[in-house]
Amino acid sequence: MPVIKIANIAYGRMQSPDLDLAEQFLTDFGLVRVERTPRALYMRGTDAQHHVHITELGEPRYRSLAWRAQSYDDLVEISKLEGASGIESIDEPGGGKRVRIEDPTGYPVEIVHGMAELAPLPIARPHLNMGNESLRRQGELFRVPSGPSHVKRIGHAVIMTPEFERTVAWYRQTLGLLCSDETYRGEPTNIVGSFNRLDRGQEYVDHHVLYVMRGIKTGFNHISFEVQDLDDVLIGHEHLQARGYRPTWGVGRHALGSQIFDYWFDPWDRVHEHWTDSDRVNAQHPPGFGEAGIYTRGPWGPYPPTGGFATHASP
């Protein structure tokens, strides 16, 4: 039995030397500022979560991933683990409580509970949620405005580690993640990638919330955010391109998870992903297994991954 079963991913925490430049990129990416202090920037999506991305002032680095506990009791259980902090009050916008701990690679992990929620943000594109698709565009002109994507929520994160087996085992045994798919190279014993999802019982969840890559480096590969729909992926792509940002990989459709994806570097070469249209599975879904490159090639889009994506690891 795992120590706890997390409710979801909460936010990513980065560090950047210029908060103005960080805010400009994240705004162009489709996030919305919810609060900014002299030392940190907090950005949200259109869903109710208070923030999904934190940038602290300092030299460029990846700081931590945060995960939402289902209850305060879960914080109590995590705080009992060797190396864990006590239960702390979060002295940041959104509030709540947390426990800090490290995974076997040394990645900082925050387990949070009780953070404030905000009213969802309206989307000025009424065609997105009309409900009855058979009535769509009857007497209504379909005009998609240009501009940034509209990020809904944080979806998943990807980390690279030479401590592959220990890291995957830790997230499953400590946070209750389940295997959705694993990939190998050469021999089936040489597993190089592990897609892991939440365990919410009968509830359907995204195909993966954490992907762990085997690599010679320890680092952060990318952080991923759901946007509204396919149009939102494509208008965001053109907006980021027009603003001079550097693309990494996309637009395409993944095989594992089936998301339509688009990846971009931020000004400090951290990769941020837009995606839409993910597979949804529950705890009864059997894990898949296949050879990387054959099993992982999507039906359309650039392949193999471009822009150094497959070997990228921000420190």
CSV table of C-alpha atoms in Angstrom, one decimal:
chain,number,residue,atom,x,y,z
A,1,MET,CA,0.0,0.0,0.0
A,2,PRO,CA,1.3,3.5,-0.8
A,3,VAL,CA,1.8,6.0,2.0
A,4,ILE,CA,-0.9,8.3,0.4
A,5,LYS,CA,-2.7,8.6,-2.9
A,6,ILE,CA,-2.3,12.2,-4.1
A,7,ALA,CA,-5.3,14.1,-5.5
A,8,ASN,CA,-3.4,15.8,-8.3
A,9,ILE,CA,-0.4,17.8,-9.4
A,10,ALA,CA,-0.6,21.4,-7.9
A,11,TYR,CA,2.1,23.6,-9.4
A,12,GLY,CA,5.7,23.8,-10.7
A,13,ARG,CA,8.2,26.1,-8.9
A,14,MET,CA,10.9,27.7,-11.0
A,15,GLN,CA,13.6,30.3,-10.4
A,16,SER,CA,14.5,33.1,-12.9
A,17,PRO,CA,16.7,36.2,-12.8
A,18,ASP,CA,14.1,38.5,-14.3
A,19,LEU,CA,10.5,38.4,-13.1
A,20,ASP,CA,9.3,40.9,-15.8
A,21,LEU,CA,10.7,38.7,-18.5
A,22,ALA,CA,9.2,35.6,-16.8
A,23,GLU,CA,5.8,37.2,-16.6
A,24,GLN,CA,5.9,38.3,-20.2
A,25,PHE,CA,6.7,34.7,-21.4
A,26,LEU,CA,4.1,33.1,-19.2
A,27,THR,CA,1.4,35.6,-20.2
A,28,ASP,CA,2.3,35.0,-23.9
A,29,PHE,CA,2.1,31.3,-23.1
A,30,GLY,CA,-1.5,31.7,-21.8
A,31,LEU,CA,-1.2,32.0,-18.0
A,32,VAL,CA,-2.7,34.8,-16.0
A,33,ARG,CA,-1.0,36.7,-13.1
A,34,VAL,CA,-2.8,36.2,-9.8
A,35,GLU,CA,-0.2,37.8,-7.6
A,36,ARG,CA,3.4,39.2,-7.7
A,37,THR,CA,5.7,40.1,-4.9
A,38,PRO,CA,9.2,41.6,-5.1
A,39,ARG,CA,10.5,38.1,-4.9
A,40,ALA,CA,8.0,35.8,-6.7
A,41,LEU,CA,5.4,35.6,-9.4
A,42,TYR,CA,2.2,33.5,-9.2
A,43,MET,CA,0.3,32.5,-12.4
A,44,ARG,CA,-3.0,30.7,-12.8
A,45,GLY,CA,-5.1,29.1,-15.5
A,46,THR,CA,-8.8,29.6,-16.2
A,47,ASP,CA,-9.8,26.8,-13.8
A,48,ALA,CA,-10.3,27.4,-10.1
A,49,GLN,CA,-6.8,26.5,-8.8
A,50,HIS,CA,-5.2,29.6,-7.1
A,51,HIS,CA,-1.9,29.2,-9.1
A,52,VAL,CA,-0.3,26.5,-11.2
A,53,HIS,CA,3.2,28.1,-11.8
A,54,ILE,CA,5.5,29.9,-9.4
A,55,THR,CA,8.6,31.8,-10.5
A,56,GLU,CA,11.0,32.9,-7.7
A,57,LEU,CA,13.7,35.5,-8.3
A,58,GLY,CA,17.2,34.1,-8.6
A,59,GLU,CA,19.6,32.2,-10.9
A,60,PRO,CA,17.8,30.1,-13.5
A,61,ARG,CA,16.8,26.7,-12.1
A,62,TYR,CA,14.0,24.3,-11.5
A,63,ARG,CA,13.0,24.3,-7.9
A,64,SER,CA,10.3,21.8,-7.2
A,65,LEU,CA,7.0,20.1,-8.1
A,66,ALA,CA,4.0,20.4,-5.8
A,67,TRP,CA,1.3,17.7,-5.4
A,68,ARG,CA,-2.2,18.2,-3.8
A,69,ALA,CA,-3.0,15.8,-0.9
A,70,GLN,CA,-6.5,14.6,-0.6
A,71,SER,CA,-6.7,15.4,3.1
A,72,TYR,CA,-4.8,16.9,6.0
A,73,ASP,CA,-4.3,13.4,7.3
A,74,ASP,CA,-2.2,12.7,4.2
A,75,LEU,CA,0.1,15.5,5.3
A,76,VAL,CA,0.5,13.9,8.7
A,77,GLU,CA,1.4,10.6,7.0
A,78,ILE,CA,4.0,12.1,4.7
A,79,SER,CA,5.5,14.1,7.5
A,80,LYS,CA,6.4,10.8,9.3
A,81,LEU,CA,8.8,9.8,6.5
A,82,GLU,CA,12.5,10.0,6.9
A,83,GLY,CA,13.8,13.4,5.7
A,84,ALA,CA,10.4,15.0,5.6
A,85,SER,CA,9.8,18.4,7.0
A,86,GLY,CA,7.1,18.9,9.6
A,87,ILE,CA,3.7,20.3,8.5
A,88,GLU,CA,4.2,23.9,7.6
A,89,SER,CA,1.9,26.8,7.0
A,90,ILE,CA,2.5,28.1,3.5
A,91,ASP,CA,3.5,31.7,3.7
A,92,GLU,CA,2.7,32.5,0.1
A,93,PRO,CA,-0.4,33.6,-1.8
A,94,GLY,CA,-3.0,30.9,-1.7
A,95,GLY,CA,-2.0,29.8,1.8
A,96,GLY,CA,-2.6,26.2,2.9
A,97,LYS,CA,-0.3,23.7,4.6
A,98,ARG,CA,2.5,21.6,3.2
A,99,VAL,CA,5.2,19.0,3.8
A,100,ARG,CA,8.5,19.2,2.0
A,101,ILE,CA,10.5,16.1,1.1
A,102,GLU,CA,13.0,14.9,-1.6
A,103,ASP,CA,12.7,12.0,-4.0
A,104,PRO,CA,15.6,9.5,-4.4
A,105,THR,CA,17.2,11.7,-7.1
A,106,GLY,CA,17.1,14.7,-4.8
A,107,TYR,CA,14.2,16.5,-6.5
A,108,PRO,CA,12.4,18.7,-4.0
A,109,VAL,CA,8.8,17.7,-3.6
A,110,GLU,CA,6.0,19.7,-1.9
A,111,ILE,CA,2.8,18.0,-0.7
A,112,VAL,CA,0.2,20.7,-0.2
A,113,HIS,CA,-3.4,20.9,1.2
A,114,GLY,CA,-6.0,23.5,1.9
A,115,MET,CA,-4.9,26.1,-0.7
A,116,ALA,CA,-7.4,28.7,-1.6
A,117,GLU,CA,-9.4,28.4,-4.8
A,118,LEU,CA,-10.6,31.3,-7.1
A,119,ALA,CA,-13.6,31.8,-9.3
A,120,PRO,CA,-12.9,30.3,-12.8
A,121,LEU,CA,-12.0,32.8,-15.4
A,122,PRO,CA,-14.5,33.3,-18.3
A,123,ILE,CA,-13.3,32.5,-21.8
A,124,ALA,CA,-14.4,35.0,-24.5
A,125,ARG,CA,-15.0,32.2,-27.0
A,126,PRO,CA,-18.6,31.0,-26.5
A,127,HIS,CA,-18.3,28.3,-29.1
A,128,LEU,CA,-16.0,26.3,-26.8
A,129,ASN,CA,-18.7,25.2,-24.3
A,130,MET,CA,-22.0,25.2,-26.3
A,131,GLY,CA,-22.9,21.7,-25.0
A,132,ASN,CA,-25.0,20.5,-27.9
A,133,GLU,CA,-22.6,20.2,-30.8
A,134,SER,CA,-25.5,19.6,-33.3
A,135,LEU,CA,-26.5,23.3,-32.7
A,136,ARG,CA,-23.0,24.7,-33.1
A,137,ARG,CA,-22.7,27.6,-35.6
A,138,GLN,CA,-26.4,27.8,-36.4
A,139,GLY,CA,-26.8,31.5,-36.9
A,140,GLU,CA,-23.5,32.2,-35.2
A,141,LEU,CA,-20.3,33.1,-37.1
A,142,PHE,CA,-17.3,31.1,-36.1
A,143,ARG,CA,-14.4,33.5,-35.6
A,144,VAL,CA,-11.4,32.5,-33.4
A,145,PRO,CA,-9.5,35.5,-32.2
A,146,SER,CA,-5.7,35.5,-32.4
A,147,GLY,CA,-3.5,35.9,-29.3
A,148,PRO,CA,-2.2,33.6,-26.6
A,149,SER,CA,-3.7,30.2,-25.8
A,150,HIS,CA,-6.0,30.0,-22.7
A,151,VAL,CA,-4.3,27.6,-20.2
A,152,LYS,CA,-6.9,25.7,-18.2
A,153,ARG,CA,-4.8,23.9,-15.6
A,154,ILE,CA,-1.5,22.1,-15.0
A,155,GLY,CA,-1.5,18.6,-16.4
A,156,HIS,CA,1.8,16.8,-15.8
A,157,ALA,CA,5.6,17.1,-15.5
A,158,VAL,CA,8.5,15.2,-16.8
A,159,ILE,CA,11.8,14.6,-15.0
A,160,MET,CA,15.1,12.9,-16.1
A,161,THR,CA,17.2,10.8,-13.7
A,162,PRO,CA,20.0,8.2,-13.7
A,163,GLU,CA,18.2,6.8,-10.6
A,164,PHE,CA,15.3,5.6,-12.8
A,165,GLU,CA,14.1,2.5,-10.9
A,166,ARG,CA,14.4,4.0,-7.4
A,167,THR,CA,12.6,7.2,-8.6
A,168,VAL,CA,9.7,5.5,-10.2
A,169,ALA,CA,9.3,3.2,-7.2
A,170,TRP,CA,9.3,6.1,-4.8
A,171,TYR,CA,6.5,8.0,-6.6
A,172,ARG,CA,4.4,4.9,-6.7
A,173,GLN,CA,5.1,3.8,-3.1
A,174,THR,CA,5.0,7.3,-1.6
A,175,LEU,CA,2.4,9.2,-3.6
A,176,GLY,CA,0.3,6.3,-5.0
A,177,LEU,CA,0.9,6.7,-8.7
A,178,LEU,CA,0.0,3.9,-11.1
A,179,CYS,CA,1.8,2.8,-14.2
A,180,SER,CA,0.0,3.6,-17.5
A,181,ASP,CA,2.8,2.8,-19.9
A,182,GLU,CA,6.5,1.9,-20.0
A,183,THR,CA,8.9,1.9,-22.9
A,184,TYR,CA,12.2,0.2,-23.5
A,185,ARG,CA,15.2,0.4,-25.9
A,186,GLY,CA,16.9,-2.7,-27.3
A,187,GLU,CA,16.0,-5.3,-24.7
A,188,PRO,CA,12.7,-5.3,-22.8
A,189,THR,CA,14.7,-5.2,-19.6
A,190,ASN,CA,16.1,-1.8,-20.5
A,191,ILE,CA,13.2,0.4,-19.5
A,192,VAL,CA,13.8,4.0,-20.4
A,193,GLY,CA,10.5,5.8,-19.8
A,194,SER,CA,7.6,5.4,-17.3
A,195,PHE,CA,4.2,7.2,-17.7
A,196,ASN,CA,2.4,7.3,-14.3
A,197,ARG,CA,-1.2,8.5,-13.4
A,198,LEU,CA,-3.2,9.3,-10.4
A,199,ASP,CA,-5.0,6.5,-8.5
A,200,ARG,CA,-8.5,7.9,-8.0
A,201,GLY,CA,-10.3,4.5,-8.1
A,202,GLN,CA,-13.2,4.5,-10.5
A,203,GLU,CA,-12.7,8.1,-11.4
A,204,TYR,CA,-11.2,8.8,-14.8
A,205,VAL,CA,-7.9,10.7,-14.8
A,206,ASP,CA,-5.3,11.8,-17.4
A,207,HIS,CA,-3.2,9.1,-18.9
A,208,HIS,CA,-0.2,10.5,-17.0
A,209,VAL,CA,0.6,13.1,-14.4
A,210,LEU,CA,4.3,12.2,-14.2
A,211,TYR,CA,6.7,10.8,-16.8
A,212,VAL,CA,10.1,9.7,-15.6
A,213,MET,CA,12.9,9.4,-18.2
A,214,ARG,CA,16.1,7.4,-17.8
A,215,GLY,CA,19.1,9.6,-18.6
A,216,ILE,CA,22.7,10.3,-17.7
A,217,LYS,CA,21.7,13.7,-16.4
A,218,THR,CA,19.5,14.7,-13.5
A,219,GLY,CA,17.1,17.5,-14.5
A,220,PHE,CA,13.7,18.8,-15.4
A,221,ASN,CA,12.5,18.0,-18.9
A,222,HIS,CA,9.2,19.9,-19.1
A,223,ILE,CA,6.0,21.1,-17.4
A,224,SER,CA,2.7,20.7,-19.2
A,225,PHE,CA,-0.6,22.6,-19.3
A,226,GLU,CA,-4.0,21.8,-20.8
A,227,VAL,CA,-5.5,24.5,-23.1
A,228,GLN,CA,-9.0,24.8,-24.2
A,229,ASP,CA,-9.1,22.9,-27.6
A,230,LEU,CA,-7.2,22.3,-30.8
A,231,ASP,CA,-7.8,25.9,-32.0
A,232,ASP,CA,-6.2,27.1,-28.7
A,233,VAL,CA,-3.1,25.0,-29.4
A,234,LEU,CA,-2.7,26.4,-32.8
A,235,ILE,CA,-3.4,30.1,-32.1
A,236,GLY,CA,-1.0,29.8,-29.2
A,237,HIS,CA,1.6,28.3,-31.5
A,238,GLU,CA,1.3,31.2,-33.9
A,239,HIS,CA,1.3,33.8,-31.1
A,240,LEU,CA,4.5,32.4,-29.5
A,241,GLN,CA,6.1,32.2,-32.9
A,242,ALA,CA,5.2,35.8,-33.7
A,243,ARG,CA,6.7,37.0,-30.4
A,244,GLY,CA,10.0,35.4,-31.2
A,245,TYR,CA,10.0,32.5,-28.7
A,246,ARG,CA,11.9,29.3,-29.6
A,247,PRO,CA,9.8,26.2,-30.4
A,248,THR,CA,11.0,22.7,-29.3
A,249,TRP,CA,8.6,20.1,-30.7
A,250,GLY,CA,5.2,20.2,-32.2
A,251,VAL,CA,2.5,20.6,-33.3
A,252,GLY,CA,1.7,16.8,-33.3
A,253,ARG,CA,-0.3,14.1,-31.6
A,254,HIS,CA,1.3,11.7,-29.1
A,255,ALA,CA,0.8,8.0,-29.2
A,256,LEU,CA,0.8,7.4,-25.4
A,257,GLY,CA,-1.8,9.6,-23.9
A,258,SER,CA,-2.9,10.8,-27.3
A,259,GLN,CA,-2.6,14.5,-26.5
A,260,ILE,CA,-2.2,17.1,-29.3
A,261,PHE,CA,1.0,18.7,-28.1
A,262,ASP,CA,3.2,21.8,-28.7
A,263,TYR,CA,6.4,22.5,-26.8
A,264,TRP,CA,8.3,25.8,-26.3
A,265,PHE,CA,11.4,27.0,-24.5
A,266,ASP,CA,11.0,29.8,-22.0
A,267,PRO,CA,13.8,32.5,-22.0
A,268,TRP,CA,16.0,30.3,-19.8
A,269,ASP,CA,15.5,27.1,-21.8
A,270,ARG,CA,12.9,25.4,-19.6
A,271,VAL,CA,10.4,23.6,-21.7
A,272,HIS,CA,6.6,24.4,-21.3
A,273,GLU,CA,4.0,22.3,-23.1
A,274,HIS,CA,0.5,23.1,-24.4
A,275,TRP,CA,-1.8,20.1,-24.9
A,276,THR,CA,-5.4,19.2,-25.4
A,277,ASP,CA,-7.5,16.0,-25.8
A,278,SER,CA,-5.9,13.5,-23.5
A,279,ASP,CA,-6.9,9.9,-23.0
A,280,ARG,CA,-8.6,9.4,-19.7
A,281,VAL,CA,-8.4,6.1,-17.7
A,282,ASN,CA,-9.2,4.8,-14.3
A,283,ALA,CA,-7.4,2.5,-11.8
A,284,GLN,CA,-8.5,-0.6,-13.6
A,285,HIS,CA,-6.7,0.3,-16.8
A,286,PRO,CA,-3.9,-2.2,-17.5
A,287,PRO,CA,-0.4,-0.9,-18.0
A,288,GLY,CA,1.1,-0.9,-21.5
A,289,PHE,CA,4.6,-1.8,-22.6
A,290,GLY,CA,6.5,-1.3,-25.9
A,291,GLU,CA,9.6,-0.3,-27.6
A,292,ALA,CA,10.4,3.4,-27.7
A,293,GLY,CA,10.2,4.8,-31.2
A,294,ILE,CA,7.7,2.1,-32.4
A,295,TYR,CA,5.3,2.2,-29.5
A,296,THR,CA,5.6,5.9,-29.0
A,297,ARG,CA,5.3,7.3,-32.5
A,298,GLY,CA,2.1,9.3,-32.9
A,299,PRO,CA,-0.1,9.2,-36.0
A,300,TRP,CA,0.9,12.7,-37.2
A,301,GLY,CA,3.4,15.5,-36.4
A,302,PRO,CA,7.2,15.7,-36.4
A,303,TYR,CA,9.0,12.6,-35.3
A,304,PRO,CA,11.5,11.9,-33.7
A,305,PRO,CA,11.4,14.7,-31.2
A,306,THR,CA,13.0,17.9,-32.3
A,307,GLY,CA,15.0,20.6,-30.6
A,308,GLY,CA,16.9,18.3,-28.3
A,309,PHE,CA,13.7,17.5,-26.5
A,310,ALA,CA,14.5,13.8,-25.8
A,311,THR,CA,17.8,14.6,-24.0
A,312,HIS,CA,16.8,18.0,-22.4
A,313,ALA,CA,17.2,18.3,-18.7
A,314,SER,CA,17.2,21.8,-17.0
A,315,PRO,CA,19.2,21.7,-13.8
